[in-house]
JSON list of C-alpha atoms in Angstrom, two decimals:
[
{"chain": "A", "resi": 115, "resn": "UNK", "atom": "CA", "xyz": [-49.79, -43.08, 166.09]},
{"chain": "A", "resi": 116, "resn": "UNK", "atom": "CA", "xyz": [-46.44, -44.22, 163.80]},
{"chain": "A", "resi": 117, "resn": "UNK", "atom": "CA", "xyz": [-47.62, -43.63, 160.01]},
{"chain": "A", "resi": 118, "resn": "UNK", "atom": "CA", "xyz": [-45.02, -45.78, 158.41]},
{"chain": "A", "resi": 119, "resn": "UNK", "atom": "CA", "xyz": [-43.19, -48.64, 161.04]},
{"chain": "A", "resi": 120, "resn": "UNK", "atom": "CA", "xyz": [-40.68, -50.87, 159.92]},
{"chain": "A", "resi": 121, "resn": "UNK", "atom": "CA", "xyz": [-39.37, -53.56, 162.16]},
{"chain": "A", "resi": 122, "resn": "UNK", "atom": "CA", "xyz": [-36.98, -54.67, 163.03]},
{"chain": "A", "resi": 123, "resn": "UNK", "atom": "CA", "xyz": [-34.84, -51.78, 163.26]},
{"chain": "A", "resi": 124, "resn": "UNK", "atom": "CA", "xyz": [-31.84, -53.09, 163.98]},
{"chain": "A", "resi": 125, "resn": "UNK", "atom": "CA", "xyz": [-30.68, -56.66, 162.22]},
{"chain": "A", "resi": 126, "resn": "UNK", "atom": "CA", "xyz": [-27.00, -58.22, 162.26]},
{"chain": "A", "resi": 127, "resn": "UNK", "atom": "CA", "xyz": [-26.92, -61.32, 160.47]},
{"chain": "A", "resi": 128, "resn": "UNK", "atom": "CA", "xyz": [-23.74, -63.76, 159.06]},
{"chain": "A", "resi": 129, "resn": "UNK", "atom": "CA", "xyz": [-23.29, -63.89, 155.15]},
{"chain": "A", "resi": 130, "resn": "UNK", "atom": "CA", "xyz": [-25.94, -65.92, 153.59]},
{"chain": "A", "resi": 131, "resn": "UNK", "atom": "CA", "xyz": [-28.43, -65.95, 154.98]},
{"chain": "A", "resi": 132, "resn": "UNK", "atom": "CA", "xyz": [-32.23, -64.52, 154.41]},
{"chain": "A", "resi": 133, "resn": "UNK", "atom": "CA", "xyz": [-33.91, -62.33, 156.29]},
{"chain": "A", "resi": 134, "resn": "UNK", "atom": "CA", "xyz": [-37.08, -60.24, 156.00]},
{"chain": "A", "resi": 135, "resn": "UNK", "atom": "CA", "xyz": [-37.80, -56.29, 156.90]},
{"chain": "A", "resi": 136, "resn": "UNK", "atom": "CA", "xyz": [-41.49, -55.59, 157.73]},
{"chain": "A", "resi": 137, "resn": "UNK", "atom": "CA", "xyz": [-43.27, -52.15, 156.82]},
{"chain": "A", "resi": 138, "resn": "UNK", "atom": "CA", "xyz": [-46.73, -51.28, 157.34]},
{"chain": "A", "resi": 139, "resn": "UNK", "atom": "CA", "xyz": [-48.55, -47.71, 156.86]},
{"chain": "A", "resi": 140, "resn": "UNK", "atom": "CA", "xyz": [-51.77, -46.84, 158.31]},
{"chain": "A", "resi": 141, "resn": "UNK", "atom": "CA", "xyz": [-51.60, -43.85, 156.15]},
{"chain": "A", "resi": 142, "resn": "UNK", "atom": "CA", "xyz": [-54.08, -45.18, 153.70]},
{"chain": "A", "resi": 143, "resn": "UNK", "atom": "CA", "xyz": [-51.89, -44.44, 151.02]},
{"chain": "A", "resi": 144, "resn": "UNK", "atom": "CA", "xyz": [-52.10, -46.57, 147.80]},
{"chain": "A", "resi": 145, "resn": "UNK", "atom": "CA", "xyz": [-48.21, -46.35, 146.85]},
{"chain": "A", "resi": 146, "resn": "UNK", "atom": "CA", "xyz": [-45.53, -48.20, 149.20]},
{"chain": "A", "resi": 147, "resn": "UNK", "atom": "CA", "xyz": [-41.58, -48.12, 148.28]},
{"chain": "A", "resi": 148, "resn": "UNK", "atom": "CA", "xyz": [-38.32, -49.12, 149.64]},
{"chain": "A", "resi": 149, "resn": "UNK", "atom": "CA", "xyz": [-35.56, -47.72, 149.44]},
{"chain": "A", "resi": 150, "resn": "UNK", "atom": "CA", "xyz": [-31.66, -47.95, 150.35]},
{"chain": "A", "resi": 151, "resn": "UNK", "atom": "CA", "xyz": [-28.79, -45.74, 151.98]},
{"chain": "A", "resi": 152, "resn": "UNK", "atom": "CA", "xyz": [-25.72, -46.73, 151.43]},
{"chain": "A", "resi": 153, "resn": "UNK", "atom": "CA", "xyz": [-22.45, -46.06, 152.82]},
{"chain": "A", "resi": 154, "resn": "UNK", "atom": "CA", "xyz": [-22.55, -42.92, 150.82]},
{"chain": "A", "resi": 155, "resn": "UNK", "atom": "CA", "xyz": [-25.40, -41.58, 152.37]},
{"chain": "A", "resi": 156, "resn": "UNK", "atom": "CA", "xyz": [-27.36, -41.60, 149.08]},
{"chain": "A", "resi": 157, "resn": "UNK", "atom": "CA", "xyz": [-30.68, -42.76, 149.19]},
{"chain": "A", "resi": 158, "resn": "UNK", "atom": "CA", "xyz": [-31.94, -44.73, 146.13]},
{"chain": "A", "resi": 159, "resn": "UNK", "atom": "CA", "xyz": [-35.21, -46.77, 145.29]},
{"chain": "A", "resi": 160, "resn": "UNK", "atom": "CA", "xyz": [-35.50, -50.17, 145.13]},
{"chain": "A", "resi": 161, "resn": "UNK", "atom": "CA", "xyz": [-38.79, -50.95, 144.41]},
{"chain": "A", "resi": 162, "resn": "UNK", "atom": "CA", "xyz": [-42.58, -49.60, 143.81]},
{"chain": "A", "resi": 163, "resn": "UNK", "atom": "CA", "xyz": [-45.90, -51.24, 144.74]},
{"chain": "A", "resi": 164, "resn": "UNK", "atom": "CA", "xyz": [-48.72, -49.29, 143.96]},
{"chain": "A", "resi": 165, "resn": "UNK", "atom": "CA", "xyz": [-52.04, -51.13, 145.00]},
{"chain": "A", "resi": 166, "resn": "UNK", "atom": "CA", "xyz": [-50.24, -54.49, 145.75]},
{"chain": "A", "resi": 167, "resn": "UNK", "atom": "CA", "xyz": [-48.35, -54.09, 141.80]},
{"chain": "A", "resi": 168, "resn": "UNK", "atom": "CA", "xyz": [-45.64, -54.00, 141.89]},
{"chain": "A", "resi": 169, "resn": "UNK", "atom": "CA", "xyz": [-43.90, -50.72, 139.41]},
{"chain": "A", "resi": 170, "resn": "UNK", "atom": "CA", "xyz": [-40.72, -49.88, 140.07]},
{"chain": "A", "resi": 171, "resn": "UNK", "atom": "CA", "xyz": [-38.10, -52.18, 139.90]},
{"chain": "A", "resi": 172, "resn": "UNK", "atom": "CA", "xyz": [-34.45, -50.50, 139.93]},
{"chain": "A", "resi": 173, "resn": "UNK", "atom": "CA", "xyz": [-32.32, -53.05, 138.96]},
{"chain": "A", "resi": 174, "resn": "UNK", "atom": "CA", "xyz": [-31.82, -54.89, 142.09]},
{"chain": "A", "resi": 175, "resn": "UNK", "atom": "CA", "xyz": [-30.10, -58.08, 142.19]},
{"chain": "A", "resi": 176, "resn": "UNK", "atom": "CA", "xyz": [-33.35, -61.06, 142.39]},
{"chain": "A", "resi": 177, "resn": "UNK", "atom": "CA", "xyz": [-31.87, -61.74, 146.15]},
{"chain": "A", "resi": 178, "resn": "UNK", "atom": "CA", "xyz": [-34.25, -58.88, 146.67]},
{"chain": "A", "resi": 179, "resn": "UNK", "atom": "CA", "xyz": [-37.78, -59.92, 146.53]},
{"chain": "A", "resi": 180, "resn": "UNK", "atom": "CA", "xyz": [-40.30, -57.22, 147.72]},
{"chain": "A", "resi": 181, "resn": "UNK", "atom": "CA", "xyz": [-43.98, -58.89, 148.93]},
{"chain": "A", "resi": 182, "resn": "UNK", "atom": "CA", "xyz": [-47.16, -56.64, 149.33]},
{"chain": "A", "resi": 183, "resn": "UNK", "atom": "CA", "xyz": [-49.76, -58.62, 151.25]},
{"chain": "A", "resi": 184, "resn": "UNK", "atom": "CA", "xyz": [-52.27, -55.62, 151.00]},
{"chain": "A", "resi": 185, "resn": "UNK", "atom": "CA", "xyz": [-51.62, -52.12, 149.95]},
{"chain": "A", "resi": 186, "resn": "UNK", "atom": "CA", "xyz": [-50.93, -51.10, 153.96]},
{"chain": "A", "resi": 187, "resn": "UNK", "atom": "CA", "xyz": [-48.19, -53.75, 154.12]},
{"chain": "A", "resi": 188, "resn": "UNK", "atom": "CA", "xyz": [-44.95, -54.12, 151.38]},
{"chain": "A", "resi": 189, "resn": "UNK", "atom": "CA", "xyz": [-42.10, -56.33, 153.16]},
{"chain": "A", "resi": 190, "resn": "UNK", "atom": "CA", "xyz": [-38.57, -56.91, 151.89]},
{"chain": "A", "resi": 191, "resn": "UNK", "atom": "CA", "xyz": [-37.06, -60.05, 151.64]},
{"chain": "A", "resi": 192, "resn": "UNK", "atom": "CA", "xyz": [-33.30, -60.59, 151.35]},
{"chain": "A", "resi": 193, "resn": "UNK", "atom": "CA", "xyz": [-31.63, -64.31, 150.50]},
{"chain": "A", "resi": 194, "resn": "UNK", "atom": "CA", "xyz": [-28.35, -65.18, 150.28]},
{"chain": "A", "resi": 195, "resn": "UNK", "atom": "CA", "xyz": [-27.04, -61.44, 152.18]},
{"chain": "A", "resi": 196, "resn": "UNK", "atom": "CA", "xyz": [-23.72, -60.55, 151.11]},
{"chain": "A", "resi": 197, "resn": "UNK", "atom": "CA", "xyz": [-21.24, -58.14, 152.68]},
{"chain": "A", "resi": 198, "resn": "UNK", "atom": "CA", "xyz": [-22.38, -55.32, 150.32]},
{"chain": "A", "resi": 199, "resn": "UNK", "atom": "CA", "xyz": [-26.31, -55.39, 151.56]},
{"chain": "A", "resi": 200, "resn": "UNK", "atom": "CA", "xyz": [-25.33, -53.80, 154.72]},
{"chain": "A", "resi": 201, "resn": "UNK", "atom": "CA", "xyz": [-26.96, -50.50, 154.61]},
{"chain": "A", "resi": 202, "resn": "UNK", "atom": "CA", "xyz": [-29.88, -48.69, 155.81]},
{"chain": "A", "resi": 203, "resn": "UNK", "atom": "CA", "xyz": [-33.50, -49.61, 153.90]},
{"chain": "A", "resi": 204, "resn": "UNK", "atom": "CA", "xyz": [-36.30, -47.33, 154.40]},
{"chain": "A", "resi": 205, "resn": "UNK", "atom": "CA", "xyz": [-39.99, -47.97, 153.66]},
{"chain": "A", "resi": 206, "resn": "UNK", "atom": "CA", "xyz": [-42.12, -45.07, 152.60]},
{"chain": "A", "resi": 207, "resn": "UNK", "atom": "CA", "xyz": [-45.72, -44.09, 151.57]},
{"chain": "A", "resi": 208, "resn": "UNK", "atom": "CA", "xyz": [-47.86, -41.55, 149.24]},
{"chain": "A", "resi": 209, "resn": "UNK", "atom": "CA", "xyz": [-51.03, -41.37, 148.06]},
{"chain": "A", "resi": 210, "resn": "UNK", "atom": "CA", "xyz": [-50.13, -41.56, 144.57]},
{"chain": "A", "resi": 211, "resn": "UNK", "atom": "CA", "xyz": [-47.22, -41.64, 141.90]},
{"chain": "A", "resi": 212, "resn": "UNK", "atom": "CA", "xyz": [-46.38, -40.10, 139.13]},
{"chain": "A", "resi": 213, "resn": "UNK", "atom": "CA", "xyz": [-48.33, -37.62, 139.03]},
{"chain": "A", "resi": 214, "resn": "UNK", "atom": "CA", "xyz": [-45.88, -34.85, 139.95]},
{"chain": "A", "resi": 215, "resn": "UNK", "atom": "CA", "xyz": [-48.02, -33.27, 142.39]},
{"chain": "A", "resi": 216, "resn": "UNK", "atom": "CA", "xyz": [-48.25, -33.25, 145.84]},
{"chain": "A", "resi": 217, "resn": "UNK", "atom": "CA", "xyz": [-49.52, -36.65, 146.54]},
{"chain": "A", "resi": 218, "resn": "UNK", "atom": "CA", "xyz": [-46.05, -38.01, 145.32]},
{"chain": "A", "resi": 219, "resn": "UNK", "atom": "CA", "xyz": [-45.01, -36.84, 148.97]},
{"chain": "A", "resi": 220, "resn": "UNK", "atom": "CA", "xyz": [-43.47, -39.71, 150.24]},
{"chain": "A", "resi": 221, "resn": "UNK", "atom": "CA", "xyz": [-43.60, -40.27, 154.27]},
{"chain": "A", "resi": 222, "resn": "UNK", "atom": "CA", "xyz": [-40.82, -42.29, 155.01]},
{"chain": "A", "resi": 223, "resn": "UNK", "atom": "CA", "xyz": [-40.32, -45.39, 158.11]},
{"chain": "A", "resi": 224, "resn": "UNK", "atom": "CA", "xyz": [-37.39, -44.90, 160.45]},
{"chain": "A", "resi": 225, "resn": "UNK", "atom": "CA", "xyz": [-35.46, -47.11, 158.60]},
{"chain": "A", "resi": 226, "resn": "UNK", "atom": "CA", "xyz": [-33.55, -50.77, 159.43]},
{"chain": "A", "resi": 227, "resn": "UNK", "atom": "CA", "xyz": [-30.02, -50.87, 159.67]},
{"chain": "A", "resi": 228, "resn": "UNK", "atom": "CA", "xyz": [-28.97, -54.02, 158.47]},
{"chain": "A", "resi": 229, "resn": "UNK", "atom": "CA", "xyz": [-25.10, -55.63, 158.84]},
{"chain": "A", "resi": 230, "resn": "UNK", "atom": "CA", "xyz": [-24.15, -58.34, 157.20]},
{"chain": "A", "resi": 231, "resn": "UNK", "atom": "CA", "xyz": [-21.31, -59.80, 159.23]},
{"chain": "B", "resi": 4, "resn": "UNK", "atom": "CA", "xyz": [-26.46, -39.82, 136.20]},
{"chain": "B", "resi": 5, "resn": "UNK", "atom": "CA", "xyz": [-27.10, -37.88, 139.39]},
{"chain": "B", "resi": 6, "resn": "UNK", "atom": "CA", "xyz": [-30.10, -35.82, 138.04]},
{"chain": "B", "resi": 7, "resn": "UNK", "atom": "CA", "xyz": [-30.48, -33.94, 141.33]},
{"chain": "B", "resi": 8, "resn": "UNK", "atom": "CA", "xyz": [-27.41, -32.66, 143.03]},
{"chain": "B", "resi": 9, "resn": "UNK", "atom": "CA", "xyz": [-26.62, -30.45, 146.31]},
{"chain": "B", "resi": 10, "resn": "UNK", "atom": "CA", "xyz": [-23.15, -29.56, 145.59]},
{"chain": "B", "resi": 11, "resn": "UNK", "atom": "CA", "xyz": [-22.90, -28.28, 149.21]},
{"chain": "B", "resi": 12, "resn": "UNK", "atom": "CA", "xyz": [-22.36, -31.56, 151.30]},
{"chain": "B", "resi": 13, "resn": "UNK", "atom": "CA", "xyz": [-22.44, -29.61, 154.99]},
{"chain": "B", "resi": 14, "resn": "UNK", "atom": "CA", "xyz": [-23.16, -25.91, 155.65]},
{"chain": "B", "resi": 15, "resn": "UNK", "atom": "CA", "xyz": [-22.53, -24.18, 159.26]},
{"chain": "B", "resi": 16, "resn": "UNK", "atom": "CA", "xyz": [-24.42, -21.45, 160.13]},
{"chain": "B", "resi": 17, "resn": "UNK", "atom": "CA", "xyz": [-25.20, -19.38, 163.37]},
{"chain": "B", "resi": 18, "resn": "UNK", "atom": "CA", "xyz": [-28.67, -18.97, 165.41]},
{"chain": "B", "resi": 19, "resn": "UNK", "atom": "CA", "xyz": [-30.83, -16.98, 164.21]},
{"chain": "B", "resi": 20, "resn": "UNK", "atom": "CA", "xyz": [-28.84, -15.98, 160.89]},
{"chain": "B", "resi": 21, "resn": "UNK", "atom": "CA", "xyz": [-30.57, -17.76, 157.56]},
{"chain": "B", "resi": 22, "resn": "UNK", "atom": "CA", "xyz": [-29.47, -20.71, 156.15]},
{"chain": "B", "resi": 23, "resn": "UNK", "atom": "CA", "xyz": [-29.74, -21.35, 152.56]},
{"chain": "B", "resi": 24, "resn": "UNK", "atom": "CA", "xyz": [-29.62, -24.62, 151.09]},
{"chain": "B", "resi": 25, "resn": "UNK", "atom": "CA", "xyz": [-29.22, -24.95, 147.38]},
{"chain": "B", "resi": 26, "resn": "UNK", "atom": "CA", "xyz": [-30.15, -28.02, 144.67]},
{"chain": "B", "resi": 27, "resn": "UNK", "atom": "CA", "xyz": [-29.83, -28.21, 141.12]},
{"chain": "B", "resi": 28, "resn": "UNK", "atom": "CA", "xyz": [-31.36, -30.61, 138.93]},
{"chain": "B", "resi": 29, "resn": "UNK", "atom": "CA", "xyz": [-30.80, -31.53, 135.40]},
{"chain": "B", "resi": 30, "resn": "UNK", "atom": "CA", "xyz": [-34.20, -33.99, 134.08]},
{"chain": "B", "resi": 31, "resn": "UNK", "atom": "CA", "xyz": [-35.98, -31.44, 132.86]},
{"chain": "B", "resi": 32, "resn": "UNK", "atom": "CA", "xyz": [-39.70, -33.37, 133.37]},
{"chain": "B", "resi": 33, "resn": "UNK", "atom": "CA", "xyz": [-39.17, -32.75, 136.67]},
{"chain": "B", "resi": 34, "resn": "UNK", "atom": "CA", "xyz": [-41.99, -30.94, 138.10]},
{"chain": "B", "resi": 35, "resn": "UNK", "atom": "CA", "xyz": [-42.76, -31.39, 141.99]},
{"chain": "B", "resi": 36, "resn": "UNK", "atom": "CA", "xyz": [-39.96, -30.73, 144.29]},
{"chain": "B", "resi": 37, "resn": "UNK", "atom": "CA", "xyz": [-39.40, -31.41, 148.44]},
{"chain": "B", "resi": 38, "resn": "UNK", "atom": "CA", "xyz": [-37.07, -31.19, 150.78]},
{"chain": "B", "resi": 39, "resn": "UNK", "atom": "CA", "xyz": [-36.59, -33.41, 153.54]},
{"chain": "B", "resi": 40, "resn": "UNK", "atom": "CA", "xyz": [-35.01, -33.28, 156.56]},
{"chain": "B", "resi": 41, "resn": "UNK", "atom": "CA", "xyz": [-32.96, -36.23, 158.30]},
{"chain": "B", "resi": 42, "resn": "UNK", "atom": "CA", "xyz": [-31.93, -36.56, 162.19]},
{"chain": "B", "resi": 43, "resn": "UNK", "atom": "CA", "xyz": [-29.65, -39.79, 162.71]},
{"chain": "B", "resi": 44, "resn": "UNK", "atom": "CA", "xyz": [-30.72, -42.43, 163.20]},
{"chain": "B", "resi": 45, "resn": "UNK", "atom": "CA", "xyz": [-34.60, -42.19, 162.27]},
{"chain": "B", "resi": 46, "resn": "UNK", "atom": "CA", "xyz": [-36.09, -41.45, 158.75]},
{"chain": "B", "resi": 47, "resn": "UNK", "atom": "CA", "xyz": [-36.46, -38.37, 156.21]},
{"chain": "B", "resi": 48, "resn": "UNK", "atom": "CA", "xyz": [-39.47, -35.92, 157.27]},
{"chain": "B", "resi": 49, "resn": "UNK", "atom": "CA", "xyz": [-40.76, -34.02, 154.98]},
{"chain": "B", "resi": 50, "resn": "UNK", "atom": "CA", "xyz": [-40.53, -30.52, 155.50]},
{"chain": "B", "resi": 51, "resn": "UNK", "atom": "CA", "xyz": [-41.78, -28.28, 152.64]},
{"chain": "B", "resi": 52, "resn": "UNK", "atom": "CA", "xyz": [-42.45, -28.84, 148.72]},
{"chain": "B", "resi": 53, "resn": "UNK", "atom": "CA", "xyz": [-42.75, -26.40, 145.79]},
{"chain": "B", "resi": 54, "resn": "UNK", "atom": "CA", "xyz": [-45.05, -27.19, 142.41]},
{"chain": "B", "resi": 55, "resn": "UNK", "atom": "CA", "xyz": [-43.28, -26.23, 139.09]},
{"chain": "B", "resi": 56, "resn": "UNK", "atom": "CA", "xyz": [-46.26, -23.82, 138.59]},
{"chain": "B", "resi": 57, "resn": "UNK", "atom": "CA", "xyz": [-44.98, -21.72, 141.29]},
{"chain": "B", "resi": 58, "resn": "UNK", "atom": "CA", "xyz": [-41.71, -19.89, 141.66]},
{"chain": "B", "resi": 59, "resn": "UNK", "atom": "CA", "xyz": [-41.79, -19.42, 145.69]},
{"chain": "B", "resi": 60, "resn": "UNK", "atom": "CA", "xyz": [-43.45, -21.96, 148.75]},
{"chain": "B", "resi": 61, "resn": "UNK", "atom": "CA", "xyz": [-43.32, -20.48, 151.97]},
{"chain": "B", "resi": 62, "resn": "UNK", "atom": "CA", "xyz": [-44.54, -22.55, 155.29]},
{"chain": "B", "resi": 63, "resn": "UNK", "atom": "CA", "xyz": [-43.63, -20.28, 158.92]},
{"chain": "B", "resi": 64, "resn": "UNK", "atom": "CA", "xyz": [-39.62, -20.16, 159.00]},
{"chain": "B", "resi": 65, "resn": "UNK", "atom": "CA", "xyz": [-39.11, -22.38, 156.01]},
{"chain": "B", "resi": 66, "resn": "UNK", "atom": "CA", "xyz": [-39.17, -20.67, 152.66]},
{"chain": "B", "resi": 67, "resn": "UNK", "atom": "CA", "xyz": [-38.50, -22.83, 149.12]},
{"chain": "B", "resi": 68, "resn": "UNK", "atom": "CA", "xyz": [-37.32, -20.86, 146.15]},
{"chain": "B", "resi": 69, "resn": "UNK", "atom": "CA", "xyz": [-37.52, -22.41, 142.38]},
{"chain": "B", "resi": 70, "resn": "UNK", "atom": "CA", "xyz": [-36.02, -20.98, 139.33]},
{"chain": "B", "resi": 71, "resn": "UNK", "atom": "CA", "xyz": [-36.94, -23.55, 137.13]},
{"chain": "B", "resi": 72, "resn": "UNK", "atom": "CA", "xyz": [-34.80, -21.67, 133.79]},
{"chain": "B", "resi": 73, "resn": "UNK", "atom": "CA", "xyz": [-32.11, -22.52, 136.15]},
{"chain": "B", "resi": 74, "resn": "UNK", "atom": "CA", "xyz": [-33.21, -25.48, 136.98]},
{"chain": "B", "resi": 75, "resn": "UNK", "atom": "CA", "xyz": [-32.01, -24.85, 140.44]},
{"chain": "B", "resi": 76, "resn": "UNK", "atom": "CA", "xyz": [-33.72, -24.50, 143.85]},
{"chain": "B", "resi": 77, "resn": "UNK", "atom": "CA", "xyz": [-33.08, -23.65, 147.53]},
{"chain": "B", "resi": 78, "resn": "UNK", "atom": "CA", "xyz": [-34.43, -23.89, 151.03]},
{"chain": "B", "resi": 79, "resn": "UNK", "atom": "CA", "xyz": [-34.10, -20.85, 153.11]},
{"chain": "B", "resi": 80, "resn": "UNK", "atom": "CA", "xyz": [-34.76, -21.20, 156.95]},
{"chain": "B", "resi": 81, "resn": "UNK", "atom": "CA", "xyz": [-34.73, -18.35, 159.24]},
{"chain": "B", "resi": 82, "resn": "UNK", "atom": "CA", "xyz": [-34.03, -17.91, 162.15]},
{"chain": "B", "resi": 83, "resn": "UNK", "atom": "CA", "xyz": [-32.24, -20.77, 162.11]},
{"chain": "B", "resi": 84, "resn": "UNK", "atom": "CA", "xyz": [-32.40, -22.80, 165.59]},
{"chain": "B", "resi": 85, "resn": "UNK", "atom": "CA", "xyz": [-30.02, -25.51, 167.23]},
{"chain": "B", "resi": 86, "resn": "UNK", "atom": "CA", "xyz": [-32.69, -27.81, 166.23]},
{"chain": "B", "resi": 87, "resn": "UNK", "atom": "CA", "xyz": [-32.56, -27.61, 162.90]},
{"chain": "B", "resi": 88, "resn": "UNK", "atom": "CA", "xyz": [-29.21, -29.26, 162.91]},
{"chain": "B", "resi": 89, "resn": "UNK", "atom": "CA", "xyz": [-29.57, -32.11, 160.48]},
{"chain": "B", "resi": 90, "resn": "UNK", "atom": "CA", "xyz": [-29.03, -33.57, 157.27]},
{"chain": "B", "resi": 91, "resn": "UNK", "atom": "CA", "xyz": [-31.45, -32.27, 154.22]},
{"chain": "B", "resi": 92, "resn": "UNK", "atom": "CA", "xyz": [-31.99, -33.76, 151.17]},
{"chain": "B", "resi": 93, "resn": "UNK", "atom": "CA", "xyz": [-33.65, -32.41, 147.82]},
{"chain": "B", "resi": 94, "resn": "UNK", "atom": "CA", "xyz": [-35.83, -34.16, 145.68]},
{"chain": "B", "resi": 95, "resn": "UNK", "atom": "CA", "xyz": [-37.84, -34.06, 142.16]},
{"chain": "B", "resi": 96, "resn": "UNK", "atom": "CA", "xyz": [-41.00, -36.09, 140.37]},
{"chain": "B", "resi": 97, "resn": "UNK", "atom": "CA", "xyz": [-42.62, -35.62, 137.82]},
{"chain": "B", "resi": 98, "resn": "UNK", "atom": "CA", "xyz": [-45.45, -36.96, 135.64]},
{"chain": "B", "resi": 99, "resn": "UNK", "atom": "CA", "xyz": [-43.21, -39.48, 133.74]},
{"chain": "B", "resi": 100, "resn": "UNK", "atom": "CA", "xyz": [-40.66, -39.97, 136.73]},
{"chain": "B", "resi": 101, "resn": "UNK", "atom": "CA", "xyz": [-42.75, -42.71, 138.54]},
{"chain": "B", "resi": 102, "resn": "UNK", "atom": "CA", "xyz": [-41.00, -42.15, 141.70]},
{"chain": "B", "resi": 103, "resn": "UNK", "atom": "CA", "xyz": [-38.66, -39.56, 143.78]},
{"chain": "B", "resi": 104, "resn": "UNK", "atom": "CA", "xyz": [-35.30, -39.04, 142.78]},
{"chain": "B", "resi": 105, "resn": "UNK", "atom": "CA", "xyz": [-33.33, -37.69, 145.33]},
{"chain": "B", "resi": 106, "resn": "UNK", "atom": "CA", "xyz": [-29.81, -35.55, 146.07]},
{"chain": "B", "resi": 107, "resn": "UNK", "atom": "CA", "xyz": [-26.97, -36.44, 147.88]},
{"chain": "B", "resi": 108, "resn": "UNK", "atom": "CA", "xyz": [-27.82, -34.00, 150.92]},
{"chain": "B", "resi": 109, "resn": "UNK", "atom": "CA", "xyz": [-26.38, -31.58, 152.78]},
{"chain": "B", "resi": 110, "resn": "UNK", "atom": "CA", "xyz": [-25.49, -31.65, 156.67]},
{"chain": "B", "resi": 111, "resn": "UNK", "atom": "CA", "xyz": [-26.23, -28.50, 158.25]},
{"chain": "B", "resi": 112, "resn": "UNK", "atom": "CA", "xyz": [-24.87, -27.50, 161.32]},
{"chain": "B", "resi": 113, "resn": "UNK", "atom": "CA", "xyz": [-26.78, -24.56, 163.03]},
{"chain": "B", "resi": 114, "resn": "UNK", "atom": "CA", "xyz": [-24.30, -22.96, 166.34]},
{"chain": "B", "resi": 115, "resn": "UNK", "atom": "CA", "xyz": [-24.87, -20.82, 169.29]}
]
């Protein structure tokens, strides 16, 4: 059984237009994040939904609008894509957040390499 | 502001000798550390964590290490195996962080 999926995992797309990434977790975790790899290899949140709420928001550009239908599903979706969004975006999971135990263990999705052509 | 770093971006070492990854972090309200480890093409795994209230985690081969006056901890894995050929990245929370904060990694490379 996949604990975090993200699909697609693969997606080449022309400059602006919008796509959408998928992530579910059957983890039963309350706290869902995305995050990005860049070129650099660094990985850096994006965003935070805790219970469908959303709490982290790391100054991403508003092309970026994160959706949480229910607390198993947060989705990313990307208008306008410019050159610069090509990267690798992972989903991940955990229990809880900020609470700087062990349920801040994050599980993370296998990521979606996007390129923006 | 990098808050956690792993100075050492790739590290070779031979089966069955140790390897010893090292982070250092500066944010002081850190207090819950991980490592992760990272095969291409797939997502980070986490391998082993370490609570601020302890100074030494230890799970079979994979031993963490935390000298939090230092503000500096490391991964130890021995033997080391082929397989654990990968990238691993450190990182930190914390009651006020709100999320993981995570270092640059480091690329090990474990030889025959």
């Amino acid at each position: 059984d996949t604990a975090v999926s993200q699909t697609p995992k693969y997606l080449v797309t022309q400059m602006g237009n919008d796509k959408s990434i998928k992530c579910e977790q059957n983890l039963g975790h309350d706290t869902m994040y995305w995050y990005k790899q860049d070129s650099k290899k660094f990985l850096k949140i994006m965003f935070s939904y805790n219970n469908k709420e959303l709490i982290i928001n790391e100054t991403v550009p508003n092309r970026f609008s994160p959706k949480s239908p229910d607390k198993a599903h947060l989705n990313l979706h990307i208008n306008s894509l410019e050159l610069g969004d090509s990267a690798v975006y992972f989903c991940a999971s955990s229990y809880r957040v900020g609470t700087g135990g062990s349920t801040d263990t994050q599980y993370f999705g296998p990521g979606t390499r996007l390129t923006v052509l | 502001d990098q808050q956690v770093k792993q100075n050492s971006p790739s590290l070779s070492v031979q089966e069955g000798r140790i390897s010893i990854l090292n982070c250092d972090y500066t944010n002081s309200m850190f207090d819950y550390f991980l490592w992760y480890k990272k095969y291409p093409a797939e997502g980070p795994t986490f391998l082993i964590s370490i609570s601020s209230i302890k100074d030494k985690n230890e799970d079979g081969r994979f031993t963490v290490f935390l000298n939090k006056s230092a503000k500096h901890l490391s991964l130890h894995i021995v033997p080391s195996q082929p397989g654990d050929s990968a990238v691993y990245f450190c990182a930190a929370s914390g009651r006020t962080a709100s999320k993981l904060t995570f270092g640059t990694g480091t690329r090990l490379q474990v030889t025959l």
